[in-house]
mmCIF file of C-alpha atoms and ligand atoms in Angstrom:
data_model
loop_
_atom_site.group_PDB
_atom_site.id
_atom_site.type_symbol
_atom_site.label_atom_id
_atom_site.label_comp_id
_atom_site.label_asym_id
_atom_site.label_seq_id
_atom_site.Cartn_x
_atom_site.Cartn_y
_atom_site.Cartn_z
ATOM 1 C CA MET A 144 0.002 -0.087 -0.020
ATOM 2 C CA LYS A 145 1.522 3.306 -0.764
ATOM 3 C CA ASN A 146 1.917 6.063 1.579
ATOM 4 C CA SER A 147 2.820 8.856 -0.357
ATOM 5 C CA ILE A 148 2.214 10.049 -4.387
ATOM 6 C CA LYS A 149 4.057 12.081 -6.748
ATOM 7 C CA ILE A 150 2.455 13.741 -9.278
ATOM 8 C CA ILE A 151 3.027 16.451 -12.092
ATOM 9 C CA GLN A 152 1.282 19.022 -10.931
ATOM 10 C CA PRO A 153 -2.283 18.770 -12.115
ATOM 11 C CA ASP A 154 -4.907 21.536 -14.064
ATOM 12 C CA ASP A 155 -8.523 21.625 -13.552
ATOM 13 C CA TRP A 156 -9.940 22.070 -16.643
ATOM 14 C CA HIS A 157 -13.545 23.261 -15.316
ATOM 15 C CA VAL A 158 -14.176 25.579 -12.686
ATOM 16 C CA HIS A 159 -16.495 28.405 -11.526
ATOM 17 C CA PHE A 160 -14.719 31.132 -9.828
ATOM 18 C CA ARG A 161 -17.749 33.617 -9.801
ATOM 19 C CA GLU A 162 -17.045 37.443 -8.989
ATOM 20 C CA GLY A 163 -16.644 39.561 -6.130
ATOM 21 C CA GLU A 164 -16.250 38.457 -2.664
ATOM 22 C CA MET A 165 -16.960 34.623 -3.642
ATOM 23 C CA LEU A 166 -14.173 35.107 -6.227
ATOM 24 C CA ASN A 167 -12.060 36.175 -3.548
ATOM 25 C CA VAL A 168 -12.580 33.413 -1.030
ATOM 26 C CA VAL A 169 -12.685 30.355 -3.783
ATOM 27 C CA THR A 170 -9.999 30.957 -5.837
ATOM 28 C CA LYS A 171 -7.092 30.280 -3.538
ATOM 29 C CA TYR A 172 -8.731 26.665 -3.413
ATOM 30 C CA SER A 173 -7.881 26.215 -6.858
ATOM 31 C CA SER A 174 -4.484 27.586 -7.291
ATOM 32 C CA ARG A 175 -3.282 25.811 -3.965
ATOM 33 C CA VAL A 176 -3.022 22.833 -6.592
ATOM 34 C CA ASN A 177 -3.584 23.299 -10.011
ATOM 35 C CA ARG A 178 -1.556 25.109 -12.182
ATOM 36 C CA ARG A 179 -3.947 26.112 -14.749
ATOM 37 C CA CYS A 180 -7.826 25.983 -14.354
ATOM 38 C CA ILE A 181 -10.455 26.700 -17.155
ATOM 39 C CA ALA A 182 -12.505 29.365 -15.664
ATOM 40 C CA MET A 183 -16.134 28.910 -17.101
ATOM 41 C CA PRO A 184 -17.503 32.253 -18.744
ATOM 42 C CA ASN A 185 -21.215 32.042 -16.908
ATOM 43 C CA THR A 186 -20.772 34.822 -14.593
ATOM 44 C CA SER A 187 -23.692 37.238 -13.622
ATOM 45 C CA THR A 188 -22.526 39.083 -16.639
ATOM 46 C CA PRO A 189 -21.228 36.622 -19.169
ATOM 47 C CA ILE A 190 -18.189 36.970 -20.447
ATOM 48 C CA THR A 191 -18.764 37.121 -24.294
ATOM 49 C CA ASN A 192 -15.822 39.339 -25.461
ATOM 50 C CA SER A 193 -12.070 39.681 -25.512
ATOM 51 C CA ILE A 194 -12.265 42.652 -22.961
ATOM 52 C CA GLU A 195 -14.213 40.887 -20.309
ATOM 53 C CA ALA A 196 -11.946 37.897 -20.905
ATOM 54 C CA ILE A 197 -8.600 39.769 -20.142
ATOM 55 C CA ASN A 198 -10.576 41.434 -17.220
ATOM 56 C CA TYR A 199 -11.650 37.909 -15.383
ATOM 57 C CA LYS A 200 -8.497 36.355 -16.461
ATOM 58 C CA ASN A 201 -6.273 39.048 -14.493
ATOM 59 C CA LEU A 202 -8.828 39.531 -11.969
ATOM 60 C CA ILE A 203 -8.511 35.621 -11.108
ATOM 61 C CA GLN A 204 -5.011 35.379 -11.069
ATOM 62 C CA LYS A 205 -4.493 38.260 -8.971
ATOM 63 C CA ASN A 206 -6.655 36.742 -6.410
ATOM 64 C CA SER A 207 -5.015 33.140 -6.827
ATOM 65 C CA GLY A 208 -2.023 34.120 -4.365
ATOM 66 C CA LYS A 209 0.582 32.352 -6.956
ATOM 67 C CA ASN A 210 2.244 33.791 -9.465
ATOM 68 C CA ASN A 211 2.194 31.147 -11.848
ATOM 69 C CA PHE A 212 -1.222 30.510 -11.772
ATOM 70 C CA GLU A 213 -3.168 30.813 -14.989
ATOM 71 C CA ALA A 214 -6.981 30.988 -15.727
ATOM 72 C CA LEU A 215 -7.874 30.170 -19.358
ATOM 73 C CA ILE A 216 -11.496 31.594 -20.365
ATOM 74 C CA PRO A 217 -13.899 30.072 -22.845
ATOM 75 C CA CYS A 218 -16.042 32.533 -24.630
ATOM 76 C CA TYR A 219 -19.577 32.429 -23.363
ATOM 77 C CA LEU A 220 -21.417 31.817 -26.710
ATOM 78 C CA THR A 221 -24.515 33.483 -27.874
ATOM 79 C CA ASP A 222 -26.230 33.802 -30.953
ATOM 80 C CA ASN A 223 -24.993 37.654 -31.314
ATOM 81 C CA LEU A 224 -21.829 37.359 -30.734
ATOM 82 C CA ASP A 225 -19.265 40.170 -32.001
ATOM 83 C CA ILE A 226 -17.749 37.723 -34.584
ATOM 84 C CA ASP A 227 -14.482 40.032 -35.328
ATOM 85 C CA ASP A 228 -13.846 40.318 -31.744
ATOM 86 C CA PHE A 229 -14.401 35.947 -31.315
ATOM 87 C CA GLU A 230 -11.543 35.580 -33.656
ATOM 88 C CA TYR A 231 -9.218 37.881 -33.122
ATOM 89 C CA ALA A 232 -9.363 36.816 -29.121
ATOM 90 C CA LEU A 233 -9.325 33.173 -30.379
ATOM 91 C CA HIS A 234 -6.495 34.147 -32.955
ATOM 92 C CA ASN A 235 -4.506 35.717 -29.601
ATOM 93 C CA ASN A 236 -5.191 32.985 -27.116
ATOM 94 C CA ILE A 237 -7.540 35.540 -25.100
ATOM 95 C CA PHE A 238 -10.205 32.880 -25.598
ATOM 96 C CA ILE A 239 -9.240 29.064 -25.042
ATOM 97 C CA GLY A 240 -12.503 27.854 -27.097
ATOM 98 C CA GLY A 241 -16.224 28.545 -26.681
ATOM 99 C CA LYS A 242 -18.707 27.485 -24.145
ATOM 100 C CA LEU A 243 -21.662 26.086 -25.383
ATOM 101 C CA TYR A 244 -24.701 26.367 -22.892
ATOM 102 C CA PRO A 245 -27.890 25.548 -24.186
ATOM 103 C CA ASN A 246 -30.630 27.724 -23.440
ATOM 104 C CA ASN A 247 -31.551 27.503 -19.559
ATOM 105 C CA ALA A 248 -29.794 24.282 -19.109
ATOM 106 C CA THR A 249 -28.042 25.403 -15.979
ATOM 107 C CA THR A 250 -26.828 28.402 -13.291
ATOM 108 C CA ASN A 251 -26.991 31.735 -15.594
ATOM 109 C CA SER A 252 -27.428 29.767 -18.665
ATOM 110 C CA GLN A 253 -30.515 32.538 -19.685
ATOM 111 C CA TYR A 254 -28.128 33.745 -22.458
ATOM 112 C CA GLY A 255 -27.252 30.361 -23.558
ATOM 113 C CA VAL A 256 -28.265 29.044 -27.285
ATOM 114 C CA ASN A 257 -32.043 28.069 -27.732
ATOM 115 C CA ASP A 258 -31.388 27.304 -31.895
ATOM 116 C CA ILE A 259 -28.108 25.266 -31.704
ATOM 117 C CA LYS A 260 -27.904 24.928 -35.646
ATOM 118 C CA LYS A 261 -28.116 28.981 -35.803
ATOM 119 C CA ILE A 262 -24.294 29.174 -34.285
ATOM 120 C CA TYR A 263 -22.716 26.253 -36.633
ATOM 121 C CA ASN A 264 -20.554 29.823 -38.232
ATOM 122 C CA ILE A 265 -19.152 29.617 -34.752
ATOM 123 C CA PHE A 266 -18.251 26.258 -34.787
ATOM 124 C CA GLU A 267 -16.813 26.655 -37.997
ATOM 125 C CA ILE A 268 -14.620 29.316 -36.826
ATOM 126 C CA LEU A 269 -13.271 27.203 -33.932
ATOM 127 C CA GLU A 270 -12.973 24.384 -35.872
ATOM 128 C CA LYS A 271 -10.411 26.522 -38.612
ATOM 129 C CA GLN A 272 -8.232 27.839 -35.467
ATOM 130 C CA ASN A 273 -7.970 24.834 -33.973
ATOM 131 C CA LYS A 274 -9.774 25.764 -30.575
ATOM 132 C CA THR A 275 -11.611 23.714 -28.351
ATOM 133 C CA LEU A 276 -15.713 23.681 -28.228
ATOM 134 C CA LEU A 277 -16.581 23.143 -24.545
ATOM 135 C CA ILE A 278 -20.127 21.768 -24.256
ATOM 136 C CA HIS A 279 -22.754 21.649 -21.444
ATOM 137 C CA GLY A 280 -24.333 18.561 -23.268
ATOM 138 C CA GLU A 281 -27.922 18.687 -22.078
ATOM 139 C CA LEU A 282 -31.213 19.201 -23.935
ATOM 140 C CA ASN A 283 -33.765 21.051 -21.361
ATOM 141 C CA ARG A 284 -37.064 20.565 -22.836
ATOM 142 C CA SER A 285 -40.528 19.938 -20.517
ATOM 143 C CA ASP A 286 -41.107 16.730 -22.187
ATOM 144 C CA ILE A 287 -37.495 15.159 -21.449
ATOM 145 C CA ASP A 288 -36.876 13.687 -17.962
ATOM 146 C CA ILE A 289 -34.362 15.263 -16.090
ATOM 147 C CA PHE A 290 -31.956 12.071 -16.093
ATOM 148 C CA ASP A 291 -32.453 11.816 -19.627
ATOM 149 C CA ARG A 292 -31.093 15.434 -20.653
ATOM 150 C CA GLU A 293 -27.663 14.123 -21.173
ATOM 151 C CA LYS A 294 -28.858 11.307 -23.753
ATOM 152 C CA TYR A 295 -30.977 13.659 -25.740
ATOM 153 C CA PHE A 296 -28.468 16.252 -26.283
ATOM 154 C CA ILE A 297 -26.166 13.506 -27.699
ATOM 155 C CA ASP A 298 -28.929 12.302 -29.811
ATOM 156 C CA GLU A 299 -30.436 15.496 -31.172
ATOM 157 C CA GLU A 300 -27.416 17.791 -31.283
ATOM 158 C CA LEU A 301 -23.975 16.568 -30.497
ATOM 159 C CA TYR A 302 -24.260 13.649 -33.171
ATOM 160 C CA GLN A 303 -24.830 16.093 -35.824
ATOM 161 C CA ILE A 304 -22.230 18.619 -34.446
ATOM 162 C CA ARG A 305 -19.679 15.917 -34.552
ATOM 163 C CA LYS A 306 -20.813 14.613 -38.411
ATOM 164 C CA SER A 307 -20.926 18.463 -39.306
ATOM 165 C CA PHE A 308 -17.541 19.395 -38.191
ATOM 166 C CA LYS A 309 -14.797 16.786 -38.152
ATOM 167 C CA ASP A 310 -11.729 18.415 -37.317
ATOM 168 C CA LEU A 311 -13.255 20.387 -34.276
ATOM 169 C CA LYS A 312 -12.189 19.771 -30.924
ATOM 170 C CA ILE A 313 -14.944 18.797 -28.515
ATOM 171 C CA VAL A 314 -15.180 18.413 -24.606
ATOM 172 C CA LEU A 315 -18.422 16.925 -23.218
ATOM 173 C CA GLU A 316 -18.116 18.760 -19.998
ATOM 174 C CA HIS A 317 -18.769 16.935 -16.667
ATOM 175 C CA VAL A 318 -19.838 13.350 -18.431
ATOM 176 C CA SER A 319 -22.487 11.934 -16.272
ATOM 177 C CA SER A 320 -24.182 8.725 -17.955
ATOM 178 C CA ASP A 321 -22.710 5.789 -19.082
ATOM 179 C CA TYR A 322 -24.390 6.519 -22.624
ATOM 180 C CA GLY A 323 -22.375 9.934 -22.589
ATOM 181 C CA VAL A 324 -18.883 7.497 -21.609
ATOM 182 C CA ASP A 325 -19.562 5.685 -24.622
ATOM 183 C CA PHE A 326 -20.186 8.247 -26.893
ATOM 184 C CA VAL A 327 -16.694 10.064 -25.952
ATOM 185 C CA LYS A 328 -14.856 6.302 -25.925
ATOM 186 C CA THR A 329 -16.338 5.799 -29.885
ATOM 187 C CA ASN A 330 -15.866 9.367 -31.582
ATOM 188 C CA ILE A 331 -12.660 11.208 -32.804
ATOM 189 C CA ASN A 332 -11.544 14.645 -31.600
ATOM 190 C CA ILE A 333 -13.543 14.387 -28.547
ATOM 191 C CA ALA A 334 -12.872 14.161 -24.486
ATOM 192 C CA GLY A 335 -14.557 14.674 -21.436
ATOM 193 C CA THR A 336 -14.166 16.138 -18.084
ATOM 194 C CA ILE A 337 -15.577 14.014 -14.965
ATOM 195 C CA THR A 338 -16.461 15.424 -11.616
ATOM 196 C CA PRO A 339 -15.706 13.886 -8.429
ATOM 197 C CA HIS A 340 -19.518 14.157 -7.302
ATOM 198 C CA HIS A 341 -20.395 12.337 -10.683
ATOM 199 C CA MET A 342 -18.319 9.376 -9.450
ATOM 200 C CA LEU A 343 -19.360 9.188 -5.899
ATOM 201 C CA LEU A 344 -22.862 10.175 -5.313
ATOM 202 C CA THR A 345 -25.784 8.274 -7.279
ATOM 203 C CA LYS A 346 -29.715 9.858 -7.562
ATOM 204 C CA GLU A 347 -30.517 8.555 -4.246
ATOM 205 C CA ASP A 348 -27.770 10.724 -2.690
ATOM 206 C CA VAL A 349 -30.154 13.569 -4.206
ATOM 207 C CA PHE A 350 -33.770 12.711 -4.405
ATOM 208 C CA LYS A 351 -34.635 10.616 -1.217
ATOM 209 C CA ASP A 352 -38.677 10.477 0.107
ATOM 210 C CA GLU A 353 -39.907 13.241 -1.952
ATOM 211 C CA GLU A 354 -37.085 15.422 -0.660
ATOM 212 C CA ILE A 355 -34.030 17.397 -2.640
ATOM 213 C CA ASN A 356 -30.975 17.355 -0.925
ATOM 214 C CA PRO A 357 -29.595 20.622 -2.177
ATOM 215 C CA HIS A 358 -25.853 20.195 -1.857
ATOM 216 C CA HIS A 359 -25.629 17.378 -3.878
ATOM 217 C CA TYR A 360 -27.841 19.290 -6.701
ATOM 218 C CA CYS A 361 -25.965 20.082 -9.628
ATOM 219 C CA MET A 362 -26.435 20.012 -13.483
ATOM 220 C CA PRO A 363 -26.293 17.736 -14.805
ATOM 221 C CA VAL A 364 -27.899 15.568 -11.911
ATOM 222 C CA VAL A 365 -25.969 12.296 -10.848
ATOM 223 C CA LYS A 366 -27.445 9.116 -12.149
ATOM 224 C CA ASN A 367 -27.588 5.734 -11.602
ATOM 225 C CA GLU A 368 -25.047 2.877 -10.381
ATOM 226 C CA LYS A 369 -24.430 1.837 -13.581
ATOM 227 C CA ASP A 370 -23.170 5.594 -14.575
ATOM 228 C CA LEU A 371 -20.789 5.777 -11.492
ATOM 229 C CA THR A 372 -19.160 2.695 -12.388
ATOM 230 C CA SER A 373 -18.856 3.655 -15.816
ATOM 231 C CA LEU A 374 -17.613 7.033 -15.225
ATOM 232 C CA ARG A 375 -14.894 5.700 -12.750
ATOM 233 C CA ASN A 376 -13.707 3.044 -15.048
ATOM 234 C CA ALA A 377 -13.624 6.203 -17.909
ATOM 235 C CA ALA A 378 -11.386 8.268 -15.229
ATOM 236 C CA CYS A 379 -9.256 5.534 -14.133
ATOM 237 C CA PHE A 380 -8.475 2.896 -16.388
ATOM 238 C CA ASN A 381 -6.636 2.903 -19.913
ATOM 239 C CA ASN A 382 -8.547 5.859 -21.263
ATOM 240 C CA SER A 383 -6.668 8.940 -22.541
ATOM 241 C CA LYS A 384 -9.899 10.854 -23.413
ATOM 242 C CA PHE A 385 -11.169 12.044 -19.827
ATOM 243 C CA PHE A 386 -9.538 14.500 -17.946
ATOM 244 C CA LEU A 387 -9.930 16.133 -14.331
ATOM 245 C CA GLY A 388 -12.565 18.797 -14.433
ATOM 246 C CA THR A 389 -14.126 19.561 -11.123
ATOM 247 C CA ASP A 390 -17.280 21.744 -12.182
ATOM 248 C CA SER A 391 -16.497 23.189 -8.647
ATOM 249 C CA ALA A 392 -19.331 25.551 -8.255
ATOM 250 C CA PRO A 393 -19.828 27.902 -5.572
ATOM 251 C CA HIS A 394 -22.895 28.831 -4.242
ATOM 252 C CA HIS A 395 -23.782 30.540 -0.982
ATOM 253 C CA VAL A 396 -25.608 28.288 1.690
ATOM 254 C CA VAL A 397 -28.684 30.963 1.765
ATOM 255 C CA ASP A 398 -29.289 30.201 -2.127
ATOM 256 C CA LYS A 399 -29.363 26.413 -1.305
ATOM 257 C CA LYS A 400 -32.306 26.215 0.770
ATOM 258 C CA GLN A 401 -34.955 24.121 -0.877
ATOM 259 C CA ASN A 402 -37.169 26.294 -2.688
ATOM 260 C CA ASP A 403 -38.085 27.097 -6.374
ATOM 261 C CA SER A 404 -34.956 28.950 -7.360
ATOM 262 C CA LEU A 405 -32.588 26.251 -5.898
ATOM 263 C CA LYS A 406 -29.335 26.817 -7.344
ATOM 264 C CA ALA A 407 -27.403 23.635 -9.204
ATOM 265 C CA GLY A 408 -23.958 23.117 -7.942
ATOM 266 C CA ILE A 409 -21.358 21.687 -5.763
ATOM 267 C CA PHE A 410 -18.314 22.971 -4.215
ATOM 268 C CA SER A 411 -15.222 20.815 -3.969
ATOM 269 C CA SER A 412 -12.218 22.652 -5.224
ATOM 270 C CA SER A 413 -11.207 22.971 -1.496
ATOM 271 C CA ASN A 414 -10.846 19.017 -1.525
ATOM 272 C CA SER A 415 -10.781 18.226 -5.362
ATOM 273 C CA ILE A 416 -7.414 16.239 -5.618
ATOM 274 C CA GLU A 417 -7.737 14.658 -2.385
ATOM 275 C CA LEU A 418 -11.185 13.432 -3.333
ATOM 276 C CA TYR A 419 -10.059 11.926 -6.959
ATOM 277 C CA ALA A 420 -6.910 10.411 -5.088
ATOM 278 C CA SER A 421 -9.404 8.614 -2.774
ATOM 279 C CA ILE A 422 -11.401 7.476 -5.700
ATOM 280 C CA PHE A 423 -8.384 6.058 -7.746
ATOM 281 C CA GLU A 424 -7.449 4.334 -4.587
ATOM 282 C CA GLU A 425 -10.636 3.025 -4.169
ATOM 283 C CA GLU A 426 -10.230 1.480 -7.956
ATOM 284 C CA ASN A 427 -6.911 0.331 -7.267
ATOM 285 C CA ALA A 428 -5.827 2.619 -9.983
ATOM 286 C CA LEU A 429 -3.469 5.354 -8.284
ATOM 287 C CA GLU A 430 -0.853 4.668 -10.712
ATOM 288 C CA ASN A 431 -3.106 6.110 -13.504
ATOM 289 C CA LEU A 432 -3.911 9.146 -11.573
ATOM 290 C CA GLU A 433 -1.383 11.417 -13.038
ATOM 291 C CA LYS A 434 -2.501 10.846 -16.441
ATOM 292 C CA PHE A 435 -6.134 11.880 -15.437
ATOM 293 C CA SER A 436 -5.001 14.811 -13.459
ATOM 294 C CA SER A 437 -2.220 16.231 -15.223
ATOM 295 C CA ILE A 438 -1.234 14.778 -18.949
ATOM 296 C CA ASN A 439 -4.281 13.888 -20.517
ATOM 297 C CA GLY A 440 -6.029 17.314 -20.482
ATOM 298 C CA PRO A 441 -3.042 19.403 -21.579
ATOM 299 C CA LYS A 442 -2.502 16.969 -24.353
ATOM 300 C CA PHE A 443 -6.244 17.773 -25.748
ATOM 301 C CA TYR A 444 -5.798 21.486 -25.519
ATOM 302 C CA ASN A 445 -2.343 21.118 -27.087
ATOM 303 C CA LEU A 446 -0.665 22.767 -24.059
ATOM 304 C CA ASP A 447 2.373 21.517 -22.121
ATOM 305 C CA VAL A 448 2.635 19.338 -19.279
ATOM 306 C CA ASN A 449 3.051 21.274 -16.201
ATOM 307 C CA ASP A 450 7.127 21.311 -14.944
ATOM 308 C CA GLN A 451 6.103 20.966 -11.023
ATOM 309 C CA TYR A 452 5.421 18.205 -8.853
ATOM 310 C CA LEU A 453 2.533 17.684 -6.401
ATOM 311 C CA ILE A 454 3.081 15.245 -3.306
ATOM 312 C CA LEU A 455 -0.040 13.386 -1.673
ATOM 313 C CA ASP A 456 0.654 11.859 1.348
ATOM 314 C CA LYS A 457 -1.675 8.991 3.030
ATOM 315 C CA GLU A 458 -3.544 10.825 5.796
ATOM 316 C CA ASP A 459 -7.003 10.535 6.868
ATOM 317 C CA LYS A 460 -8.884 14.279 7.026
ATOM 318 C CA ILE A 461 -12.423 14.921 7.942
ATOM 319 C CA VAL A 462 -13.437 17.750 5.379
ATOM 320 C CA PRO A 463 -14.928 20.461 7.401
ATOM 321 C CA GLU A 464 -18.622 21.242 6.927
ATOM 322 C CA TYR A 465 -17.916 24.904 5.169
ATOM 323 C CA THR A 466 -15.744 27.338 3.815
ATOM 324 C CA GLU A 467 -16.331 30.536 5.357
ATOM 325 C CA GLU A 468 -14.683 33.981 5.217
ATOM 326 C CA GLY A 469 -16.184 37.328 5.357
ATOM 327 C CA ASN A 470 -19.666 37.116 4.142
ATOM 328 C CA ILE A 471 -19.141 34.071 2.323
ATOM 329 C CA LYS A 472 -20.620 30.567 3.645
ATOM 330 C CA ILE A 473 -20.281 27.733 1.272
ATOM 331 C CA LYS A 474 -20.941 24.214 1.937
ATOM 332 C CA ASN A 475 -18.227 21.826 1.144
ATOM 333 C CA PHE A 476 -18.770 18.856 -1.117
ATOM 334 C CA TYR A 477 -18.293 15.491 1.197
ATOM 335 C CA ALA A 478 -18.678 17.769 4.308
ATOM 336 C CA ASN A 479 -18.046 15.838 7.597
ATOM 337 C CA LYS A 480 -16.546 12.542 5.539
ATOM 338 C CA LYS A 481 -13.255 11.272 5.704
ATOM 339 C CA ILE A 482 -10.768 11.587 2.855
ATOM 340 C CA HIS A 483 -7.606 9.625 2.818
ATOM 341 C CA TRP A 484 -5.224 11.727 1.127
ATOM 342 C CA LYS A 485 -3.438 15.261 2.162
ATOM 343 C CA VAL A 486 -1.527 17.721 0.098
ATOM 344 C CA ALA A 487 2.215 17.626 1.162
ATOM 345 C CA GLN A 488 3.774 19.701 -1.048
ATOM 346 C CA LEU A 489 4.004 21.278 -4.426
ATOM 347 C CA GLU A 490 7.868 21.110 -5.477
ATOM 348 C CA VAL A 491 9.941 21.603 -8.634
HETATM 349 O O1 DOR B 123 -24.442 22.124 -11.325
HETATM 350 C C1 DOR B 123 -23.815 23.095 -12.139
HETATM 351 N N1 DOR B 123 -23.490 24.281 -11.294
HETATM 352 N N2 DOR B 123 -23.750 22.872 -13.150
HETATM 353 C C2 DOR B 123 -23.454 23.882 -13.986
HETATM 354 O O2 DOR B 123 -23.118 23.136 -15.270
HETATM 355 C C3 DOR B 123 -23.313 24.987 -13.447
HETATM 356 C C4 DOR B 123 -22.615 25.305 -12.291
HETATM 357 C C5 DOR B 123 -23.051 26.592 -11.887
HETATM 358 O O3 DOR B 123 -22.642 27.572 -12.594
HETATM 359 O O4 DOR B 123 -23.327 26.429 -10.759
HETATM 360 ZN ZN1 ZN B 124 -20.045 23.983 -14.725
#
């Protein structure tokens, strides 16, 4: 049994930093272990142009407390983007790619796209510039069950996008189902991020006796045992198409009260790599953690692998209930439960 592991410093390819005091509080939890993070652009005013992207990137970097931490920003795709600015920002690496939010699929997606065919011109630009399309892959329609939104998105939209833009690099974000895993595995130029919560929870942890556990409520919702197993296998074994993306999405506890406007999102960045390490250990796959956390992602995005290392020691720790600072109070994912790894140090 291993008591210590050393991995190339990880990156988190999917995080929400928000704005204002929330951003101030949460950024350091990501930068404490990751060298780079994709900062999702669904802020209250979405990041849709080059100036907003530069400002947001600088703001996050300033708040990270590290001088080599880098925030990578995708453009929030809408059907009225300034196309010249978008092309300019991609060309100058201000945007790493574009994030597709289908309209009203999740938090702050009210500016998202209603008719995806109408932004095929944007996909063409991404493809030409060899930039990535990051997708929240859920179809939110009243006749579609909440557990089937990923499957319907794949069948009714993603399949067609894949077929129409064969060279376009796509990331199916927070893959949540066996069906999604299978689509990523069997298609070209597509990868997937996998969150810790989709490998630790099933729908019984969210929906019980007509009640919702608000702290386990996220989009896409967690699903069945079969889906969880498939995600664990995809992350842990022999697959270069999946990489680390926590989808850590902080909400203030008062917004997590059960009511009609319950906010979806789970905050995990305060213990992210520790949670992943515990999962890989349970799967007897610790030797594959580094590929998932630190190699597959940069390879897909055509970026260099990090040159520092992270050491994790085997040590039990109970996750505190809240992350609390100033006016901010966020419930931690895995609160009051035991994790078995602790970050020891970063070294060159
Ligand atoms: O649960 C989620 N929360 N899923 C998302 O896609 C967005 C995120 C958020 O921003 O809160
Ligand atoms: Zn997200």
